[in-house]
Tab-separated table of C-alpha atoms and ligand atoms in Angstrom:
chain	number	residue	atom	x	y	z
M	1	MET	CA	67.492	15.333	21.903
M	2	THR	CA	68.006	15.200	25.622
M	3	GLY	CA	65.979	16.240	28.616
M	4	GLN	CA	68.396	16.388	31.551
M	5	GLY	CA	70.548	13.798	29.745
M	6	THR	CA	67.703	11.410	28.991
M	7	PRO	CA	66.676	11.047	25.334
M	8	PHE	CA	63.143	12.062	24.441
M	9	VAL	CA	61.360	8.921	23.296
M	10	SER	CA	57.772	10.079	22.797
M	11	LEU	CA	55.708	13.220	22.267
M	12	ASP	CA	54.806	13.049	25.934
M	13	ASP	CA	58.418	13.926	26.819
M	14	PHE	CA	58.032	17.303	25.082
M	15	GLU	CA	54.905	17.951	27.146
M	16	GLN	CA	56.625	16.970	30.397
M	17	HIS	CA	59.413	19.401	29.579
M	18	ALA	CA	56.926	22.216	28.934
M	19	MET	CA	55.163	21.469	32.218
M	20	ARG	CA	58.405	22.285	34.018
M	21	ASN	CA	59.381	25.193	31.815
M	22	LEU	CA	56.352	27.327	30.868
M	23	ASP	CA	54.770	29.987	33.063
M	24	ARG	CA	51.355	29.199	34.504
M	25	ASN	CA	49.349	31.680	32.395
M	26	ALA	CA	50.636	30.153	29.135
M	27	LEU	CA	50.855	26.532	30.292
M	28	ASP	CA	47.286	26.460	31.579
M	29	TYR	CA	45.990	28.200	28.453
M	30	TYR	CA	47.749	25.721	26.173
M	31	ARG	CA	46.923	22.520	28.015
M	32	SER	CA	43.390	23.128	29.282
M	33	GLY	CA	40.207	21.695	27.952
M	34	ALA	CA	36.743	23.015	28.722
M	35	GLN	CA	35.008	22.434	32.030
M	36	ASP	CA	35.801	18.913	33.402
M	37	MET	CA	38.085	18.140	30.463
M	38	ILE	CA	36.242	14.886	29.733
M	39	THR	CA	36.490	15.344	25.966
M	40	LEU	CA	40.133	16.377	26.241
M	41	LYS	CA	41.012	13.070	27.953
M	42	GLU	CA	38.659	11.061	25.755
M	43	ASN	CA	40.387	12.244	22.564
M	44	GLN	CA	43.486	10.275	23.542
M	45	ARG	CA	41.788	7.399	25.339
M	46	ALA	CA	39.553	6.623	22.369
M	47	PHE	CA	42.590	5.886	20.203
M	48	ASP	CA	43.573	3.211	22.740
M	49	ARG	CA	40.261	1.401	22.149
M	50	VAL	CA	40.923	1.029	18.421
M	51	PHE	CA	43.092	-1.964	17.546
M	52	ILE	CA	45.240	-2.534	14.496
M	53	ARG	CA	44.775	-5.674	12.355
M	54	PRO	CA	48.248	-6.173	10.891
M	55	ARG	CA	48.971	-7.980	7.646
M	56	VAL	CA	52.245	-9.855	7.390
M	57	LEU	CA	54.726	-11.073	4.753
M	58	ARG	CA	54.369	-7.973	2.573
M	59	ASP	CA	57.987	-6.798	1.948
M	60	VAL	CA	58.042	-3.599	3.945
M	61	SER	CA	61.655	-2.730	3.204
M	62	THR	CA	60.495	0.634	1.788
M	63	VAL	CA	57.610	2.589	3.309
M	64	ALA	CA	56.462	5.909	1.788
M	65	LEU	CA	54.561	8.463	3.893
M	66	SER	CA	53.954	10.983	1.124
M	67	THR	CA	50.427	12.019	0.194
M	68	SER	CA	48.422	15.009	-1.033
M	69	ILE	CA	45.846	17.276	0.591
M	70	LEU	CA	43.458	19.297	-1.564
M	71	GLY	CA	45.749	18.467	-4.484
M	72	GLU	CA	48.981	19.679	-2.862
M	73	GLN	CA	51.819	17.245	-2.267
M	74	ILE	CA	53.085	16.847	1.297
M	75	ALA	CA	55.736	14.512	2.676
M	76	SER	CA	53.497	12.907	5.294
M	77	PRO	CA	49.872	12.922	6.449
M	78	ILE	CA	50.886	14.598	9.721
M	79	CYS	CA	50.174	18.349	9.580
M	80	ILE	CA	50.071	21.253	12.032
M	81	ALA	CA	46.775	22.504	13.486
M	82	PRO	CA	46.150	26.197	14.139
M	83	THR	CA	46.968	27.204	17.696
M	84	ALA	CA	46.736	30.816	18.815
M	85	MET	CA	49.489	32.900	20.361
M	86	GLN	CA	52.527	30.719	19.779
M	87	ARG	CA	55.009	33.394	20.880
M	88	MET	CA	54.072	32.599	24.481
M	89	ALA	CA	55.778	29.230	23.897
M	90	HIS	CA	58.898	30.542	22.166
M	91	PRO	CA	60.049	34.013	21.040
M	92	ASP	CA	60.023	32.906	17.384
M	93	GLY	CA	56.453	31.570	17.726
M	94	GLU	CA	54.641	30.908	14.454
M	95	LEU	CA	57.753	31.767	12.405
M	96	ALA	CA	59.579	28.801	13.923
M	97	THR	CA	56.586	26.515	13.405
M	98	ALA	CA	56.295	27.541	9.768
M	99	ARG	CA	60.004	26.969	9.143
M	100	ALA	CA	59.768	23.529	10.730
M	101	ALA	CA	56.702	22.680	8.615
M	102	LYS	CA	58.593	23.733	5.522
M	103	ARG	CA	61.649	21.639	6.449
M	104	LYS	CA	59.357	18.644	6.853
M	105	SER	CA	57.365	19.468	3.678
M	106	THR	CA	54.087	19.419	5.538
M	107	CYS	CA	51.159	21.796	5.930
M	108	MET	CA	50.869	24.409	8.654
M	109	VAL	CA	47.578	26.086	9.486
M	110	LEU	CA	48.096	29.586	10.869
M	111	SER	CA	45.608	30.759	13.503
M	112	SER	CA	43.764	34.032	12.859
M	113	TRP	CA	44.937	34.803	16.387
M	114	SER	CA	48.602	34.327	15.742
M	115	THR	CA	51.252	36.497	17.324
M	116	THR	CA	52.910	36.730	13.872
M	117	ARG	CA	51.345	38.494	10.887
M	118	ILE	CA	49.895	36.511	7.998
M	119	GLU	CA	52.356	38.237	5.649
M	120	ASP	CA	55.427	37.362	7.730
M	121	ILE	CA	55.093	33.583	7.403
M	122	GLY	CA	57.496	32.290	4.735
M	123	ASP	CA	56.631	29.997	1.868
M	124	GLY	CA	55.550	26.372	2.228
M	125	VAL	CA	52.165	24.682	2.262
M	126	LYS	CA	50.097	26.972	4.490
M	127	TRP	CA	46.410	27.456	5.190
M	128	LEU	CA	44.769	30.230	7.226
M	129	GLN	CA	42.348	29.353	10.018
M	130	LEU	CA	39.530	31.884	10.087
M	131	TYR	CA	37.269	33.209	12.798
M	132	VAL	CA	34.320	35.261	11.583
M	133	TYR	CA	34.460	38.636	13.267
M	134	LYS	CA	31.361	40.729	13.933
M	135	ASP	CA	33.229	43.193	11.747
M	136	ARG	CA	32.647	41.561	8.352
M	137	GLU	CA	35.166	43.825	6.594
M	138	ALA	CA	37.908	42.806	9.030
M	139	THR	CA	37.083	39.184	8.199
M	140	ARG	CA	37.135	39.849	4.470
M	141	ARG	CA	40.553	41.515	4.810
M	142	LEU	CA	41.960	38.427	6.551
M	143	ILE	CA	40.849	36.221	3.661
M	144	GLU	CA	42.280	38.613	1.085
M	145	ARG	CA	45.571	38.988	2.953
M	146	ALA	CA	45.916	35.198	3.097
M	147	GLN	CA	45.266	34.845	-0.629
M	148	ASP	CA	47.739	37.588	-1.436
M	149	SER	CA	50.374	35.913	0.747
M	150	GLY	CA	50.266	32.457	-0.826
M	151	TYR	CA	47.966	30.580	1.559
M	152	THR	CA	46.195	27.841	-0.341
M	153	ALA	CA	43.069	27.243	1.775
M	154	ILE	CA	40.874	28.786	4.458
M	155	ALA	CA	39.889	26.610	7.423
M	156	LEU	CA	36.771	28.220	8.860
M	157	THR	CA	36.361	27.318	12.527
M	158	VAL	CA	32.694	26.639	13.228
M	159	ASP	CA	32.733	25.466	16.853
M	160	THR	CA	33.509	28.779	18.550
M	161	PRO	CA	30.566	31.215	18.522
M	162	TYR	CA	31.563	31.649	22.182
M	163	LEU	CA	34.651	30.476	23.980
M	164	GLY	CA	34.372	27.246	26.000
M	165	ARG	CA	34.695	27.552	29.775
M	166	ARG	CA	38.310	26.812	30.611
M	167	LEU	CA	38.473	26.890	34.362
M	168	ALA	CA	42.209	27.460	34.755
M	169	ASP	CA	42.101	30.488	32.445
M	170	ILE	CA	39.270	31.933	34.509
M	171	ARG	CA	41.210	31.379	37.733
M	172	ASN	CA	44.372	32.842	36.207
M	173	ARG	CA	42.458	35.715	34.561
M	174	PHE	CA	44.317	34.784	31.380
M	175	ARG	CA	46.044	37.684	29.644
M	176	LEU	CA	48.207	37.815	26.542
M	177	PRO	CA	51.532	39.156	27.883
M	178	PRO	CA	51.773	42.891	27.134
M	179	HIS	CA	54.771	42.559	24.776
M	180	LEU	CA	52.659	40.355	22.443
M	181	THR	CA	49.658	41.174	20.264
M	182	MET	CA	47.200	39.423	17.997
M	183	ALA	CA	49.474	40.497	15.175
M	184	ASN	CA	46.913	40.353	12.365
M	185	PHE	CA	44.891	43.105	13.979
M	186	ALA	CA	47.713	45.413	15.025
M	187	ASP	CA	46.179	48.434	13.296
M	188	THR	CA	42.535	47.801	14.157
M	189	GLY	CA	42.149	48.058	17.930
M	190	LYS	CA	41.446	44.292	18.029
M	191	ALA	CA	44.983	43.264	18.948
M	192	GLN	CA	45.037	43.103	22.749
M	193	VAL	CA	43.564	40.293	24.794
M	194	GLY	CA	42.706	41.046	28.361
M	195	LYS	CA	41.515	44.592	28.052
M	196	ALA	CA	37.951	43.999	26.961
M	197	GLU	CA	35.276	43.830	29.625
M	198	ALA	CA	32.897	40.902	29.920
M	199	THR	CA	29.784	41.717	27.929
M	200	SER	CA	27.385	38.769	28.080
M	201	ALA	CA	26.283	35.794	30.112
M	202	ALA	CA	28.686	33.611	28.149
M	203	ASP	CA	31.673	35.619	29.378
M	204	ASN	CA	33.887	34.750	32.260
M	205	ALA	CA	36.927	36.256	33.924
M	206	SER	CA	39.318	34.905	31.285
M	207	GLY	CA	40.519	37.781	29.119
M	208	LEU	CA	40.149	35.503	26.141
M	209	ALA	CA	36.477	34.756	26.712
M	210	ALA	CA	35.803	38.469	26.965
M	211	TYR	CA	37.746	39.065	23.753
M	212	VAL	CA	35.799	36.381	21.903
M	213	ALA	CA	32.480	37.736	23.181
M	214	SER	CA	33.346	41.257	22.086
M	215	GLN	CA	34.754	40.397	18.620
M	216	ILE	CA	33.455	37.080	17.290
M	217	ASP	CA	30.063	36.823	15.611
M	218	PRO	CA	27.831	34.511	17.680
M	219	THR	CA	25.186	34.493	14.927
M	220	LEU	CA	27.589	32.176	13.018
M	221	ASN	CA	25.438	29.975	10.750
M	222	TRP	CA	25.517	28.266	7.347
M	223	SER	CA	25.052	31.570	5.520
M	224	HIS	CA	28.485	32.599	6.839
M	225	VAL	CA	29.992	29.543	5.153
M	226	GLU	CA	28.420	30.671	1.888
M	227	TRP	CA	29.675	34.207	2.481
M	228	VAL	CA	33.259	33.011	3.112
M	229	LYS	CA	33.057	30.906	-0.034
M	230	SER	CA	31.849	33.922	-2.004
M	231	VAL	CA	34.823	35.992	-0.831
M	232	ALA	CA	37.553	33.355	-1.045
M	233	ARG	CA	39.246	32.412	-4.302
M	234	ILE	CA	40.940	29.463	-2.579
M	235	PRO	CA	39.360	26.278	-1.136
M	236	VAL	CA	37.325	26.601	2.068
M	237	LEU	CA	37.170	23.903	4.730
M	238	VAL	CA	35.038	23.815	7.840
M	239	LYS	CA	36.813	22.912	11.088
M	240	GLY	CA	34.754	21.557	13.954
M	241	ILE	CA	32.315	19.055	12.426
M	242	LEU	CA	31.334	16.114	14.661
M	243	THR	CA	28.155	14.645	13.145
M	244	ALA	CA	27.003	13.046	9.903
M	245	GLU	CA	24.153	15.594	9.729
M	246	ASP	CA	26.493	18.587	9.705
M	247	ALA	CA	28.894	16.839	7.345
M	248	VAL	CA	26.094	16.512	4.780
M	249	LEU	CA	25.126	20.170	5.233
M	250	ALA	CA	28.767	21.160	4.789
M	251	VAL	CA	29.110	19.208	1.553
M	252	ASN	CA	25.826	20.677	0.318
M	253	ALA	CA	27.132	24.161	1.183
M	254	GLY	CA	29.992	23.492	-1.214
M	255	VAL	CA	32.938	23.256	1.180
M	256	ASP	CA	36.145	21.747	-0.145
M	257	GLY	CA	37.019	19.802	2.971
M	258	ILE	CA	35.953	18.924	6.502
M	259	ILE	CA	38.104	18.849	9.611
M	260	VAL	CA	36.603	16.553	12.226
M	261	SER	CA	37.560	18.410	15.378
M	262	ASN	CA	36.311	19.165	18.867
M	263	HIS	CA	38.864	21.953	19.208
M	264	GLY	CA	41.119	19.741	21.328
M	265	GLY	CA	38.359	19.390	23.936
M	266	ARG	CA	38.396	23.146	24.569
M	267	GLN	CA	34.877	24.088	23.506
M	268	LEU	CA	31.840	21.930	24.448
M	269	ASP	CA	32.890	19.396	27.053
M	270	THR	CA	31.538	15.827	26.843
M	271	VAL	CA	31.286	15.742	23.053
M	272	PRO	CA	32.792	12.492	21.735
M	273	ALA	CA	36.390	11.883	20.831
M	274	THR	CA	37.116	12.768	17.226
M	275	ILE	CA	38.341	9.269	16.334
M	276	ASP	CA	34.966	7.922	17.512
M	277	VAL	CA	32.979	10.069	15.056
M	278	LEU	CA	35.365	10.044	12.124
M	279	GLU	CA	33.835	7.041	10.414
M	280	GLU	CA	30.291	8.429	10.757
M	281	VAL	CA	31.411	11.642	9.073
M	282	CYS	CA	33.315	9.832	6.318
M	283	ARG	CA	30.326	7.622	5.532
M	284	ALA	CA	28.080	10.694	5.229
M	285	VAL	CA	30.598	12.492	3.027
M	286	ASP	CA	31.040	9.400	0.868
M	287	GLY	CA	34.236	10.600	-0.806
M	288	ARG	CA	32.784	13.905	-2.067
M	289	VAL	CA	35.364	15.991	-0.180
M	290	GLU	CA	38.499	15.204	1.810
M	291	VAL	CA	38.024	14.619	5.537
M	292	PHE	CA	40.705	15.440	8.109
M	293	LEU	CA	40.962	14.856	11.855
M	294	ASP	CA	42.577	16.533	14.833
M	295	GLY	CA	42.415	15.884	18.569
M	296	GLY	CA	44.570	13.659	20.754
M	297	VAL	CA	46.910	12.433	18.030
M	298	ARG	CA	50.124	11.614	19.907
M	299	ARG	CA	51.437	8.406	18.322
M	300	GLY	CA	52.219	7.076	14.876
M	301	THR	CA	49.680	4.361	15.611
M	302	ASP	CA	47.034	7.071	16.213
M	303	VAL	CA	47.753	8.486	12.762
M	304	PHE	CA	47.514	5.014	11.255
M	305	LYS	CA	44.109	4.454	12.906
M	306	ALA	CA	42.762	7.804	11.695
M	307	LEU	CA	43.827	7.067	8.121
M	308	ALA	CA	42.285	3.594	8.320
M	309	LEU	CA	38.987	5.141	9.449
M	310	GLY	CA	38.929	7.581	6.545
M	311	ALA	CA	41.042	10.653	7.331
M	312	ARG	CA	43.144	12.043	4.496
M	313	ALA	CA	45.590	13.503	7.028
M	314	VAL	CA	45.717	14.500	10.690
M	315	PHE	CA	46.660	17.724	12.460
M	316	LEU	CA	48.647	18.135	15.701
M	317	GLY	CA	47.774	20.935	18.132
M	318	ARG	CA	49.421	20.906	21.557
M	319	PRO	CA	52.458	18.743	20.666
M	320	VAL	CA	53.645	21.576	18.419
M	321	LEU	CA	53.442	24.059	21.299
M	322	TRP	CA	55.401	21.776	23.632
M	323	ALA	CA	58.063	21.175	20.971
M	324	LEU	CA	58.252	24.884	20.205
M	325	ASN	CA	58.782	25.629	23.856
M	326	TYR	CA	61.468	22.942	24.074
M	327	ASN	CA	63.613	24.159	21.193
M	328	GLY	CA	61.859	26.450	18.701
M	329	GLU	CA	62.055	25.433	15.043
M	330	ASP	CA	64.443	22.533	15.749
M	331	GLY	CA	62.174	21.292	18.518
M	332	VAL	CA	59.189	21.155	16.166
M	333	VAL	CA	61.265	19.336	13.541
M	334	GLU	CA	62.424	16.850	16.178
M	335	MET	CA	58.864	16.215	17.334
M	336	LEU	CA	57.626	15.764	13.761
M	337	ASN	CA	60.512	13.389	13.016
M	338	MET	CA	59.568	11.315	16.030
M	339	ILE	CA	55.889	10.868	15.169
M	340	ASN	CA	56.646	10.380	11.468
M	341	GLU	CA	59.079	7.579	12.297
M	342	GLU	CA	56.472	6.053	14.605
M	343	LEU	CA	54.007	6.124	11.722
M	344	ARG	CA	56.537	4.588	9.346
M	345	LEU	CA	57.176	1.726	11.784
M	346	ALA	CA	53.455	1.199	12.442
M	347	MET	CA	52.817	0.998	8.699
M	348	ALA	CA	55.675	-1.461	8.181
M	349	LEU	CA	54.565	-3.698	11.039
M	350	ALA	CA	50.986	-3.606	9.753
M	351	GLY	CA	52.097	-4.525	6.243
M	352	CYS	CA	51.469	-1.169	4.524
M	353	VAL	CA	54.082	0.403	2.240
M	354	SER	CA	52.128	3.546	1.336
M	355	VAL	CA	49.305	5.555	2.886
M	356	ALA	CA	47.026	4.271	0.123
M	357	ASP	CA	47.636	0.743	1.470
M	358	ILE	CA	45.988	1.606	4.800
M	359	THR	CA	42.385	0.402	4.664
M	360	ARG	CA	39.376	0.065	6.924
M	361	ASN	CA	40.246	-3.601	7.358
M	362	HIS	CA	43.444	-2.628	9.149
M	363	VAL	CA	41.564	-1.598	12.290
M	364	LYS	CA	39.032	-3.047	14.680
M	365	VAL	CA	36.842	-0.545	16.532
M	366	PRO	CA	34.915	-1.100	19.795
M	367	GLY	CA	31.645	-2.951	19.313
M	368	GLN	CA	32.729	-4.391	15.974
M	369	PRO	CA	32.372	-8.133	16.651
M	370	ARG	CA	33.743	-9.439	13.381
M	371	LEU	CA	34.637	-8.224	9.934
F	401	LIG	C1	46.439	26.527	22.837
F	401	LIG	C2	45.500	26.213	21.721
F	401	LIG	C3	45.083	27.233	20.891
F	401	LIG	C4	44.213	26.946	19.837
F	401	LIG	N1	43.870	27.951	18.988
F	401	LIG	C5	43.044	27.679	17.956
F	401	LIG	C6	42.707	28.690	17.047
F	401	LIG	O1	43.165	29.824	17.132
F	401	LIG	N2	41.829	28.372	16.060
F	401	LIG	C7	41.301	27.117	15.929
F	401	LIG	O2	40.506	26.874	15.031
F	401	LIG	N3	41.646	26.130	16.765
F	401	LIG	C8	42.514	26.379	17.767
F	401	LIG	N4	42.863	25.375	18.609
F	401	LIG	C9	42.392	23.998	18.349
F	401	LIG	C10	43.394	23.247	17.469
F	401	LIG	O3	43.376	23.757	16.152
F	401	LIG	C11	43.076	21.750	17.379
F	401	LIG	O4	41.719	21.580	17.039
F	401	LIG	C12	43.358	20.978	18.662
F	401	LIG	O5	44.416	21.558	19.397
F	401	LIG	C13	43.708	19.531	18.329
F	401	LIG	O6	43.862	18.786	19.469
F	401	LIG	P1	45.286	18.415	20.140
F	401	LIG	O7	45.768	19.638	20.836
F	401	LIG	O8	44.905	17.321	21.085
F	401	LIG	O9	46.219	17.942	19.061
F	401	LIG	C14	43.738	25.628	19.651
F	401	LIG	C15	44.174	24.607	20.502
F	401	LIG	C16	45.052	24.885	21.514
F	401	LIG	C17	45.529	23.762	22.390
F	402	LIG	C1	41.956	32.864	20.841
F	402	LIG	C2	41.274	31.555	21.050
F	402	LIG	C3	39.791	31.559	20.822
F	402	LIG	C4	41.952	30.555	20.233
F	402	LIG	C5	41.381	29.225	20.411
F	402	LIG	O1	40.768	28.728	19.523
F	402	LIG	C6	41.582	28.484	21.619
F	402	LIG	O2	42.141	29.009	22.589
F	402	LIG	O3	41.158	27.327	21.657
């Protein structure tokens, strides 16, 4: 746990290490948000505007982080979000992430656009993130492969009918390095990023945007949610909900869970921070399905705030990539240990001995004059 002899003391240290270590094509792809990156910055800043209301004198000698998601037990409410192409960060890529998730008894969501095949991920609590391809049969096969390989839920991403404009990727003409492929499509001609030509006004010079425009179905609508539900024998969540209106439609469509997400600020810039819309979504859902959050979670206190505002668990995106780049599987374990211990301390100092103890009254949000 040293960076040039200095101990890592926060998740930011993993990022600083990656900034020095990763090549520009990968680093810019991983860290960028869309356009002016206002949402990207806001995701973290918004956590700083939420304050914790601690309770004292509660005997916090033992604090338990364990919880369940969609009925499955996990050791902590800190899970791993889907991020594409992890082998650019470390040769072991998604395999290392999955092994780390298993060691920590938490959930990993595998991206459809992983550089490791669905079938090659070992056991553990694992969900598959799904993009709906124009090729409906290719999409159906992904769902079936996940079910056959022990994945216990499908997280359908609903905020990416087109790729957001990520300026650095356009400047760099982002390409997946030639020794890597979108492993789940190795036999379909859909495995290389950077070869497709731009095909519509939404395209740009990033190889990824061209890939999305050529493969992903931009007609994506609520009937696709119903279609995915009709194919899947495992729970289906929607990832990318930011409003009460869409949360109600999602519940009415029969989803099993909602992930409040703005895709880490990478899709539509200037949408609000996820922590700022979480409560609105939870109120609309009113306990009918579990609600999760990702975006800007970097501290145990951030996790605490998200749980207080209604999230069942949170997901980490970029911190996993930085930790993977730092030291593969062990790096991801080290990063997860760090944020889990931060959460444990935050809970103790706020007077909570279990995640069920964390309530709405433990936080004060901007514009909330009194309780
Ligand atoms: C490099 C990168 C790749 C991503 N790839 C996917 C993906 O394939 N599918 C998806 O639904 N979300 C993807 N996301 C979004 C994440 O799942 C998640 O919403 C976001 O990273 C959370 O924000 P954070 O990075 O601030 O933790 C990606 C994010 C990053 C940074
Ligand atoms: C291949 C990409 C569309 C994956 C993604 O979701 C992202 O880069 O944000």
